[in-house]
Short mmCIF file of C-alpha atoms in Angstrom, two decimals:
data_model
loop_
_atom_site.label_atom_id
_atom_site.label_comp_id
_atom_site.label_asym_id
_atom_site.label_seq_id
_atom_site.Cartn_x
_atom_site.Cartn_y
_atom_site.Cartn_z
CA UNK A 258 -11.11 -12.59 -8.63
CA UNK A 259 -7.92 -11.09 -10.06
CA UNK A 260 -6.86 -12.91 -13.19
CA UNK A 261 -4.75 -10.26 -14.97
CA UNK A 262 -2.41 -7.59 -13.57
CA UNK A 263 -0.90 -4.78 -15.65
CA UNK A 264 2.45 -3.51 -14.34
CA UNK A 265 3.49 -0.05 -15.51
CA UNK A 266 7.28 0.14 -15.59
CA UNK A 267 9.83 -2.66 -16.00
CA UNK A 268 12.58 -1.33 -13.78
CA UNK A 269 13.59 -3.06 -10.56
CA UNK A 270 10.19 -2.74 -8.84
CA UNK A 271 8.06 -3.67 -11.84
CA UNK A 272 10.28 -6.56 -12.90
CA UNK A 273 10.25 -8.10 -9.43
CA UNK A 274 6.51 -7.59 -9.18
CA UNK A 275 6.00 -9.60 -12.36
CA UNK A 276 8.44 -12.33 -11.33
CA UNK A 277 6.89 -12.66 -7.88
CA UNK A 278 3.41 -13.05 -9.35
CA UNK A 279 4.78 -16.04 -11.24
CA UNK A 280 6.54 -17.42 -8.18
CA UNK A 281 3.29 -17.21 -6.18
CA UNK A 282 1.38 -18.87 -9.03
CA UNK A 283 -0.74 -15.76 -9.19
CA UNK A 284 -2.61 -14.01 -11.99
CA UNK A 285 -1.08 -13.54 -15.41
CA UNK A 286 0.82 -10.29 -15.80
CA UNK A 287 1.51 -7.78 -18.54
CA UNK A 288 4.69 -5.78 -17.99
CA UNK A 289 4.71 -2.47 -19.87
CA UNK A 290 7.95 -0.56 -20.48
CA UNK A 291 8.53 2.44 -22.73
CA UNK A 292 12.35 2.37 -22.52
CA UNK A 293 14.39 0.23 -24.95
CA UNK A 294 15.72 -2.03 -22.18
CA UNK A 295 13.51 -3.79 -19.62
CA UNK A 296 14.55 -5.27 -16.30
CA UNK A 297 17.16 -2.80 -15.10
CA UNK A 298 15.55 0.61 -14.68
CA UNK A 299 17.55 3.80 -14.39
CA UNK A 300 19.76 2.73 -11.49
CA UNK A 301 21.27 -0.27 -13.24
CA UNK A 302 20.60 0.49 -16.88
CA UNK A 303 22.37 3.87 -17.06
CA UNK A 304 25.36 2.93 -14.92
CA UNK A 305 28.99 3.29 -16.02
CA UNK A 306 31.22 0.22 -15.55
CA UNK A 307 33.02 2.08 -12.74
CA UNK A 308 29.80 2.52 -10.72
CA UNK A 309 29.43 -0.10 -7.99
CA UNK A 310 26.59 -1.05 -5.66
CA UNK A 311 26.47 0.74 -2.32
CA UNK A 312 25.40 -2.49 -0.58
CA UNK A 313 27.41 -5.69 -0.23
CA UNK A 314 26.32 -8.53 -2.49
CA UNK A 315 25.16 -10.59 0.50
CA UNK A 316 22.17 -8.25 0.89
CA UNK A 317 21.30 -7.80 -2.79
CA UNK A 318 19.28 -10.89 -3.57
CA UNK A 319 16.13 -10.13 -5.54
CA UNK A 320 14.12 -12.43 -3.28
CA UNK A 321 13.51 -12.04 0.47
CA UNK A 322 12.82 -15.78 0.78
CA UNK A 323 16.15 -16.66 -0.88
CA UNK A 324 18.73 -14.26 0.57
CA UNK A 325 21.75 -15.98 -1.03
CA UNK A 326 20.33 -16.00 -4.57
CA UNK A 327 22.50 -13.17 -5.91
CA UNK A 328 25.62 -14.51 -4.18
CA UNK A 329 25.09 -17.92 -5.79
CA UNK A 330 24.62 -16.21 -9.16
CA UNK A 331 27.96 -14.41 -8.70
CA UNK A 332 29.79 -17.50 -7.47
CA UNK A 333 28.59 -19.42 -10.51
CA UNK A 334 30.40 -16.76 -12.57
CA UNK A 335 33.62 -17.03 -10.60
CA UNK A 336 33.39 -13.88 -8.50
CA UNK A 337 35.76 -14.26 -5.52
CA UNK A 338 34.58 -13.46 -1.97
CA UNK A 339 31.16 -12.70 -3.43
CA UNK A 340 29.18 -12.10 -0.19
CA UNK A 341 31.41 -9.18 0.90
CA UNK A 342 31.93 -7.70 -2.56
CA UNK A 343 30.60 -4.38 -3.83
CA UNK A 344 29.63 -5.45 -7.34
CA UNK A 345 29.49 -3.18 -10.41
CA UNK A 346 25.96 -1.94 -11.04
CA UNK A 347 26.10 -3.07 -14.66
CA UNK A 348 26.64 -6.62 -13.35
CA UNK A 349 23.56 -6.29 -11.17
CA UNK A 350 21.68 -5.10 -14.23
CA UNK A 351 22.71 -8.31 -16.01
CA UNK A 352 21.39 -10.30 -13.05
CA UNK A 353 18.01 -8.59 -13.25
CA UNK A 354 17.77 -8.96 -17.03
CA UNK A 355 18.52 -12.67 -16.74
CA UNK A 356 15.79 -13.06 -14.13
CA UNK A 357 13.28 -11.34 -16.39
CA UNK A 358 14.33 -13.28 -19.49
CA UNK A 359 14.05 -16.56 -17.62
CA UNK A 360 10.62 -15.59 -16.28
CA UNK A 361 9.40 -14.73 -19.77
CA UNK A 362 10.81 -17.95 -21.20
CA UNK A 363 9.29 -20.25 -18.57
CA UNK A 364 5.97 -18.47 -17.89
CA UNK A 365 3.94 -20.46 -20.44
CA UNK A 366 2.30 -17.24 -21.55
CA UNK A 367 1.45 -16.01 -18.05
CA UNK A 368 3.90 -13.10 -18.40
CA UNK A 369 3.97 -10.74 -21.38
CA UNK A 370 6.32 -7.81 -21.98
CA UNK A 371 4.94 -4.91 -24.03
CA UNK A 372 7.16 -2.13 -25.38
CA UNK A 373 4.80 0.82 -25.15
CA UNK A 374 3.84 3.79 -23.00
CA UNK A 375 0.80 4.04 -20.76
CA UNK A 376 -0.74 7.43 -21.51
CA UNK A 377 -3.75 7.14 -19.19
CA UNK A 378 -5.82 4.68 -17.21
CA UNK A 379 -9.27 4.52 -15.68
CA UNK A 380 -10.24 2.51 -12.62
CA UNK A 381 -13.59 0.85 -12.01
CA UNK A 382 -14.60 -2.80 -11.81
CA UNK A 383 -11.53 -3.29 -13.99
CA UNK A 384 -8.61 -1.07 -15.00
CA UNK A 385 -8.63 0.21 -18.57
CA UNK A 386 -5.20 1.35 -19.77
CA UNK A 387 -4.73 3.59 -22.77
CA UNK A 388 -1.34 2.90 -24.35
CA UNK A 389 0.28 4.83 -27.15
CA UNK A 390 -0.57 2.08 -29.65
CA UNK A 391 -3.41 0.07 -28.10
CA UNK A 392 -5.88 -0.31 -25.25
CA UNK A 393 -5.48 -2.89 -22.51
CA UNK A 394 -7.84 -4.11 -19.80
CA UNK A 395 -6.77 -5.71 -16.52
CA UNK A 396 -8.28 -6.61 -13.17
CA UNK A 397 -5.60 -4.59 -11.35
CA UNK A 398 -2.71 -2.30 -12.20
CA UNK A 399 0.55 -1.50 -10.47
CA UNK A 400 2.39 1.81 -10.84
CA UNK A 401 6.11 0.95 -10.77
CA UNK A 402 7.42 4.20 -12.24
CA UNK A 403 10.64 4.39 -10.21
CA UNK A 404 12.28 7.70 -9.39
CA UNK A 405 11.17 10.82 -11.21
CA UNK A 406 13.74 13.32 -12.56
CA UNK A 407 15.01 16.03 -10.18
CA UNK A 408 13.38 19.44 -10.08
CA UNK A 409 15.30 22.44 -11.34
CA UNK A 410 17.23 24.40 -8.68
CA UNK A 411 15.90 27.75 -7.40
CA UNK A 412 16.63 30.62 -9.76
CA UNK A 413 17.16 28.36 -12.79
CA UNK A 414 14.88 28.42 -15.83
CA UNK A 415 15.92 25.60 -18.18
CA UNK A 416 14.23 27.40 -21.07
CA UNK A 417 16.85 30.16 -20.81
CA UNK A 418 19.85 27.81 -20.84
CA UNK A 419 21.23 25.70 -23.67
CA UNK A 420 21.11 21.90 -23.49
CA UNK A 421 24.87 21.71 -23.90
CA UNK A 422 25.45 23.85 -20.80
CA UNK A 423 22.70 22.70 -18.43
CA UNK A 424 22.03 19.00 -17.86
CA UNK A 425 18.80 18.66 -15.93
CA UNK A 426 18.98 14.87 -16.19
CA UNK A 427 22.19 13.65 -14.48
CA UNK A 428 21.88 10.27 -16.25
CA UNK A 429 21.75 11.63 -19.77
CA UNK A 430 24.54 10.10 -21.91
CA UNK A 431 25.77 13.57 -22.93
CA UNK A 432 26.64 14.66 -19.37
CA UNK A 433 30.42 14.00 -19.67
CA UNK A 434 30.75 14.92 -23.36
CA UNK A 435 32.65 17.82 -24.96
CA UNK A 436 34.42 19.10 -21.85
CA UNK A 437 38.01 20.35 -21.84
CA UNK A 438 40.47 20.21 -18.96
CA UNK A 439 40.16 23.99 -18.60
CA UNK A 440 36.42 23.83 -17.99
CA UNK A 441 34.60 24.22 -14.69
CA UNK A 442 31.65 21.98 -13.89
CA UNK A 443 29.07 22.94 -11.27
CA UNK A 444 27.26 19.97 -9.74
CA UNK A 445 24.21 20.98 -7.73
CA UNK A 446 23.75 18.43 -4.96
CA UNK A 447 26.30 16.48 -2.90
CA UNK A 448 24.58 13.11 -2.41
CA UNK A 449 24.93 9.75 -4.10
CA UNK A 450 23.97 11.07 -7.54
CA UNK A 451 26.74 13.66 -7.34
CA UNK A 452 29.22 10.92 -6.47
CA UNK A 453 28.16 8.91 -9.51
CA UNK A 454 28.45 11.91 -11.82
CA UNK A 455 31.81 13.07 -10.47
CA UNK A 456 33.33 9.60 -10.78
CA UNK A 457 31.90 9.30 -14.29
CA UNK A 458 33.62 12.56 -15.26
CA UNK A 459 36.87 11.26 -13.81
CA UNK A 460 36.50 7.91 -15.58
CA UNK A 461 35.99 9.74 -18.88
CA UNK A 462 39.27 11.59 -18.35
CA UNK A 463 38.01 15.01 -17.27
CA UNK A 464 40.71 16.91 -15.38
CA UNK A 465 39.01 20.27 -14.94
CA UNK A 466 37.58 21.76 -11.77
CA UNK A 467 34.34 20.47 -10.22
CA UNK A 468 32.39 22.46 -7.65
CA UNK A 469 29.68 20.49 -5.81
CA UNK A 470 27.14 22.70 -4.03
CA UNK A 471 24.33 21.83 -1.63
CA UNK A 472 22.60 23.56 1.27
CA UNK A 473 24.68 21.76 3.91
CA UNK A 474 27.59 20.45 1.87
CA UNK A 475 27.28 16.97 3.37
CA UNK A 476 28.91 13.98 1.68
CA UNK A 477 27.82 10.32 2.01
CA UNK A 478 29.89 8.39 4.51
CA UNK A 479 31.74 5.16 3.75
CA UNK A 480 30.99 1.57 4.64
CA UNK A 481 33.42 -0.20 6.97
CA UNK A 482 34.02 -3.78 8.04
CA UNK A 483 31.13 -5.13 10.06
CA UNK A 484 31.22 -6.00 13.73
CA UNK A 485 29.00 -7.82 16.23
CA UNK A 486 27.11 -5.97 18.92
CA UNK A 487 24.04 -6.34 21.11
CA UNK A 488 21.25 -4.77 19.05
CA UNK A 489 18.23 -3.00 20.46
CA UNK A 490 15.12 -5.19 20.52
CA UNK A 491 12.38 -2.57 20.90
CA UNK A 492 11.17 0.05 18.48
CA UNK A 493 12.47 3.51 19.47
CA UNK A 494 10.12 6.45 19.85
CA UNK A 495 9.36 8.83 17.01
CA UNK A 496 10.07 12.22 18.59
CA UNK A 497 12.95 13.51 16.48
CA UNK A 498 14.92 15.20 19.28
CA UNK A 499 14.75 12.16 21.56
CA UNK A 500 15.62 9.81 18.71
CA UNK A 501 18.64 11.93 17.82
CA UNK A 502 19.88 11.80 21.42
CA UNK A 503 19.43 8.02 21.52
CA UNK A 504 21.30 7.45 18.26
CA UNK A 505 24.15 9.69 19.41
CA UNK A 506 24.44 7.80 22.70
CA UNK A 507 24.35 4.48 20.91
CA UNK A 508 26.92 5.76 18.42
CA UNK A 509 29.33 6.58 21.22
CA UNK A 510 28.84 3.09 22.69
CA UNK A 511 28.84 0.88 19.57
CA UNK A 512 29.94 3.13 16.69
CA UNK A 513 27.73 5.29 14.49
CA UNK A 514 27.38 2.71 11.71
CA UNK A 515 26.02 0.11 14.10
CA UNK A 516 23.77 2.69 15.75
CA UNK A 517 22.20 3.47 12.38
CA UNK A 518 22.10 -0.14 11.17
CA UNK A 519 20.27 -1.43 14.24
CA UNK A 520 17.37 0.88 13.37
CA UNK A 521 16.77 -0.88 10.05
CA UNK A 522 14.15 -3.39 11.34
CA UNK A 523 12.22 -0.53 12.95
CA UNK A 524 12.48 2.28 10.42
CA UNK A 525 9.27 1.63 8.51
CA UNK A 526 7.18 1.05 11.68
CA UNK A 527 8.69 4.18 13.25
CA UNK A 528 7.74 6.22 10.20
CA UNK A 529 4.28 4.67 10.17
CA UNK A 530 3.66 5.57 13.81
CA UNK A 531 5.04 9.11 13.55
CA UNK A 532 2.61 12.01 13.24
CA UNK A 533 2.67 14.35 10.26
CA UNK A 534 4.24 16.97 12.53
CA UNK A 535 7.02 14.62 13.61
CA UNK A 536 7.64 13.54 10.02
CA UNK A 537 7.84 17.15 8.91
CA UNK A 538 10.31 17.99 11.65
CA UNK A 539 12.49 15.03 10.65
CA UNK A 540 12.42 16.03 6.97
CA UNK A 541 13.31 19.65 7.70
CA UNK A 542 16.10 19.09 10.21
CA UNK A 543 17.43 15.53 10.20
CA UNK A 544 16.87 14.08 6.74
CA UNK A 545 20.21 15.26 5.24
CA UNK A 546 22.11 13.79 8.18
CA UNK A 547 20.15 10.55 8.02
CA UNK A 548 20.77 10.20 4.29
CA UNK A 549 24.55 10.55 4.45
CA UNK A 550 24.88 8.10 7.36
CA UNK A 551 22.27 5.59 6.18
CA UNK A 552 23.06 5.48 2.42
CA UNK A 553 26.82 4.90 2.36
CA UNK A 554 29.51 4.48 -0.24
CA UNK A 555 31.52 1.38 -1.01
CA UNK A 556 35.04 1.83 0.46
CA UNK A 557 36.68 1.92 -2.98
CA UNK A 558 34.23 4.59 -4.17
CA UNK A 559 34.86 6.71 -1.08
CA UNK A 560 38.61 6.40 -1.66
CA UNK A 561 38.30 7.66 -5.25
CA UNK A 562 36.14 10.56 -4.14
CA UNK A 563 38.56 11.46 -1.35
CA UNK A 564 41.47 11.41 -3.79
CA UNK A 565 39.69 13.96 -5.98
CA UNK A 566 39.09 16.14 -2.92
CA UNK A 567 42.71 15.81 -1.79
CA UNK A 568 44.15 16.92 -5.11
CA UNK A 569 41.72 19.84 -5.31
CA UNK A 570 39.91 18.74 -8.45
CA UNK A 571 36.68 18.43 -6.48
CA UNK A 572 35.51 21.16 -4.11
CA UNK A 573 32.43 20.78 -1.90
CA UNK A 574 30.63 23.90 -0.74
CA UNK A 575 27.62 24.44 1.52
CA UNK A 576 25.43 27.14 0.04
CA UNK A 577 22.51 27.94 -2.26
CA UNK A 578 22.18 29.12 -5.81
CA UNK A 579 20.67 32.54 -6.50
CA UNK A 580 20.66 33.12 -10.26
CA UNK A 581 21.85 31.74 -13.58
CA UNK A 582 22.64 33.64 -16.80
CA UNK A 583 24.16 32.12 -19.91
CA UNK A 584 27.03 33.98 -21.54
CA UNK A 585 29.24 33.14 -24.54
CA UNK A 586 31.81 31.41 -22.29
CA UNK A 587 29.42 29.50 -20.03
CA UNK A 588 26.75 30.08 -17.40
CA UNK A 589 27.33 32.78 -14.81
CA UNK A 590 26.07 31.47 -11.48
CA UNK A 591 25.49 33.55 -8.41
CA UNK A 592 25.46 31.60 -5.16
CA UNK A 593 25.73 32.35 -1.45
CA UNK A 594 27.97 30.28 0.81
CA UNK A 595 26.23 29.11 3.98
CA UNK A 596 26.80 31.56 6.82
CA UNK A 597 27.84 34.44 4.56
CA UNK A 598 25.90 37.48 3.36
CA UNK A 599 27.77 38.34 0.19
CA UNK A 600 27.07 36.44 -3.02
CA UNK A 601 29.82 34.85 -5.10
CA UNK A 602 29.93 34.36 -8.86
CA UNK A 603 31.13 31.32 -10.80
CA UNK A 604 31.42 30.86 -14.55
CA UNK A 605 30.61 27.22 -15.29
CA UNK A 606 30.92 25.58 -18.67
CA UNK A 607 28.49 22.88 -17.53
CA UNK A 608 25.90 22.59 -14.78
CA UNK A 609 24.60 19.16 -13.75
CA UNK A 610 21.50 18.81 -11.62
CA UNK A 611 22.15 16.18 -8.94
CA UNK A 612 19.58 17.37 -6.41
CA UNK A 613 17.93 13.97 -6.27
CA UNK A 614 14.66 12.53 -7.55
CA UNK A 615 11.45 14.55 -7.49
CA UNK A 616 8.51 12.98 -5.70
CA UNK A 617 5.99 15.80 -5.43
CA UNK A 618 3.05 15.04 -7.74
CA UNK A 619 2.17 18.73 -7.87
CA UNK A 620 5.50 19.46 -9.55
CA UNK A 621 5.81 16.34 -11.68
CA UNK A 622 5.89 16.55 -15.46
CA UNK A 623 5.21 12.82 -15.86
CA UNK A 624 2.08 12.77 -18.10
CA UNK A 625 0.42 9.67 -16.65
CA UNK A 626 0.82 10.74 -13.03
CA UNK A 627 -0.33 14.29 -13.82
CA UNK A 628 -3.50 13.00 -15.49
CA UNK A 629 -4.28 10.64 -12.63
CA UNK A 630 -3.69 13.37 -10.04
CA UNK A 631 -5.75 15.98 -11.92
CA UNK A 632 -8.71 13.59 -12.09
CA UNK A 633 -8.38 12.73 -8.40
CA UNK A 634 -7.55 9.08 -9.03
CA UNK A 635 -4.35 9.47 -6.99
CA UNK A 636 -3.11 12.21 -4.68
CA UNK A 637 0.17 13.33 -3.11
CA UNK A 638 1.09 12.03 0.31
CA UNK A 639 1.02 14.65 3.10
CA UNK A 640 4.79 15.17 2.98
CA UNK A 641 4.78 15.44 -0.84
CA UNK A 642 7.33 12.66 -1.18
CA UNK A 643 5.30 10.74 -3.74
CA UNK A 644 1.96 8.97 -4.20
CA UNK A 645 -0.20 8.41 -1.13
CA UNK A 646 -0.82 4.70 -0.48
CA UNK A 647 -2.14 2.65 2.40
CA UNK A 648 -0.12 0.03 4.24
CA UNK A 649 -0.98 -2.50 1.52
CA UNK A 650 0.39 -0.19 -1.21
CA UNK A 651 -3.09 0.59 -2.59
CA UNK A 652 -3.21 4.12 -3.97
CA UNK A 653 -5.48 6.67 -2.28
CA UNK A 654 -7.84 8.85 -4.30
CA UNK A 655 -8.70 12.52 -3.78
CA UNK A 656 -11.56 11.55 -1.43
CA UNK A 657 -9.19 9.62 0.82
CA UNK A 658 -10.45 6.21 -0.26
CA UNK A 659 -8.14 3.37 -1.39
CA UNK A 660 -8.31 2.21 -4.99
CA UNK A 661 -8.81 -1.52 -4.57
CA UNK A 662 -7.25 -2.34 -7.95
CA UNK A 663 -4.55 0.33 -8.37
CA UNK A 664 -1.29 -0.14 -6.49
CA UNK A 665 2.01 1.75 -6.38
CA UNK A 666 5.48 0.41 -5.61
CA UNK A 667 8.99 1.64 -4.97
CA UNK A 668 10.36 5.11 -4.26
CA UNK A 669 7.09 6.89 -5.06
CA UNK A 670 5.55 5.25 -1.95
CA UNK A 671 8.13 6.85 0.32
CA UNK A 672 5.53 8.99 2.05
CA UNK A 673 3.97 5.85 3.55
CA UNK A 674 7.07 3.72 4.15
CA UNK A 675 10.08 6.12 4.08
CA UNK A 676 12.70 3.36 3.70
CA UNK A 677 11.63 2.13 0.27
CA UNK A 678 14.40 3.18 -2.10
CA UNK A 679 16.93 0.37 -1.67
CA UNK A 680 16.85 -3.22 -2.92
CA UNK A 681 16.30 -4.86 0.51
CA UNK A 682 13.15 -2.81 1.09
CA UNK A 683 11.67 -2.89 -2.42
CA UNK A 684 12.13 -6.65 -2.79
CA UNK A 685 10.05 -7.15 0.37
CA UNK A 686 7.36 -4.76 -0.85
CA UNK A 687 7.03 -6.41 -4.26
CA UNK A 688 6.95 -9.82 -2.61
CA UNK A 689 4.14 -8.75 -0.25
CA UNK A 690 2.01 -7.11 -2.95
CA UNK A 691 2.44 -10.12 -5.24
CA UNK A 692 1.29 -12.40 -2.43
CA UNK A 693 -1.82 -10.31 -1.91
CA UNK A 694 -2.66 -10.17 -5.62
CA UNK A 695 -2.15 -13.93 -5.77
CA UNK A 696 -4.20 -14.59 -2.59
CA UNK A 697 -1.06 -16.22 -1.21
CA UNK A 698 -1.14 -13.95 1.85
CA UNK A 699 -3.62 -16.39 3.40
CA UNK A 700 -0.89 -19.03 3.48
CA UNK A 701 1.21 -19.28 6.63
CA UNK A 702 -1.36 -17.76 8.95
CA UNK A 703 -1.18 -14.16 7.69
CA UNK A 704 -4.92 -14.05 7.10
CA UNK A 705 -6.00 -16.55 9.76
#
């Protein structure tokens, strides 16, 4: 019988896990967060006021059983045309903090928030957590650690570069500081993180040159007004080449946005049915194209980015970095443009790592995850996207057996579920795990 659940991390995943345990009248929960602010996580806690959600408000409710919850919250605050709006991320952070504060206030002691860091844990009949300032015992624990920081680009040793020149954490508050309009900024990566950083630099008044570099030089596409169409009703196959042909054909018939969107109900089952070979082929060849078409920009964000491209302030290049050497005037970067043999050199006054979150446990510097992996309590998934879990989000140990009382949520379970980085997917996952921990999954015929 589970009477107490410890949740490690109070970002989006951990906060919703705690709230859903309350909503299912489940076990009491202890939410543990080492950061000063709980409830928002990195995505919504470190946002600039100019950063907006990449999903319309109509699909951003925290609860899968109450899809209009966020819209009603906005309308109560006077937001016009709320369902179709792309809301500032700081506003969404306020929404999440209010949900957590209300849950804490009305829980009658069933939810506790602890400001501390989990240094280690041991599984057994119970879970024993070693915190920086105390020890805690629970019947089950949930790893809700969110995205891990990006890995350093090839050829770059952060120990040889100054902190003022190289920013390995794209969300660090110092990223836009102390730049002049004569400076050149190199952004490594051209995905959504790059867009956030570039628009932050612009919002802070930077007028210098920005070079964004990635292997393929692909930029996220923009959202457009929705349309009705006859969606597919059967799960497509998982052979990458055949799937690509099908999506292209559907794109020609109904538009590429609709062709991608109609896959949403099938994406997780498709990934689950794909072999390791098929998954590897997708990751090597199609993932960059999937990412830029699936994870789109709000129209107003795309317009700002395009304006920077049009006036030449932002340049996007497909290529790879080769070496980095700090000099008195900046960092000398050698890189090779895709399709060319000769290397080029750039002197950058700042380099910002926007390559995206790291998921490989073997390369992670996160102390808790490293200790758990070294002891064999958890292990990497076969694609090294994160922590291996089963279809119920139970972590898998080094012997291939599920830990019955240690779960993982959110982006670090991408190896099992693939589409588990956005609000619509994570809210469903936290809801399902909370139901299981609360024995509510037997209600409604799920266990009968």
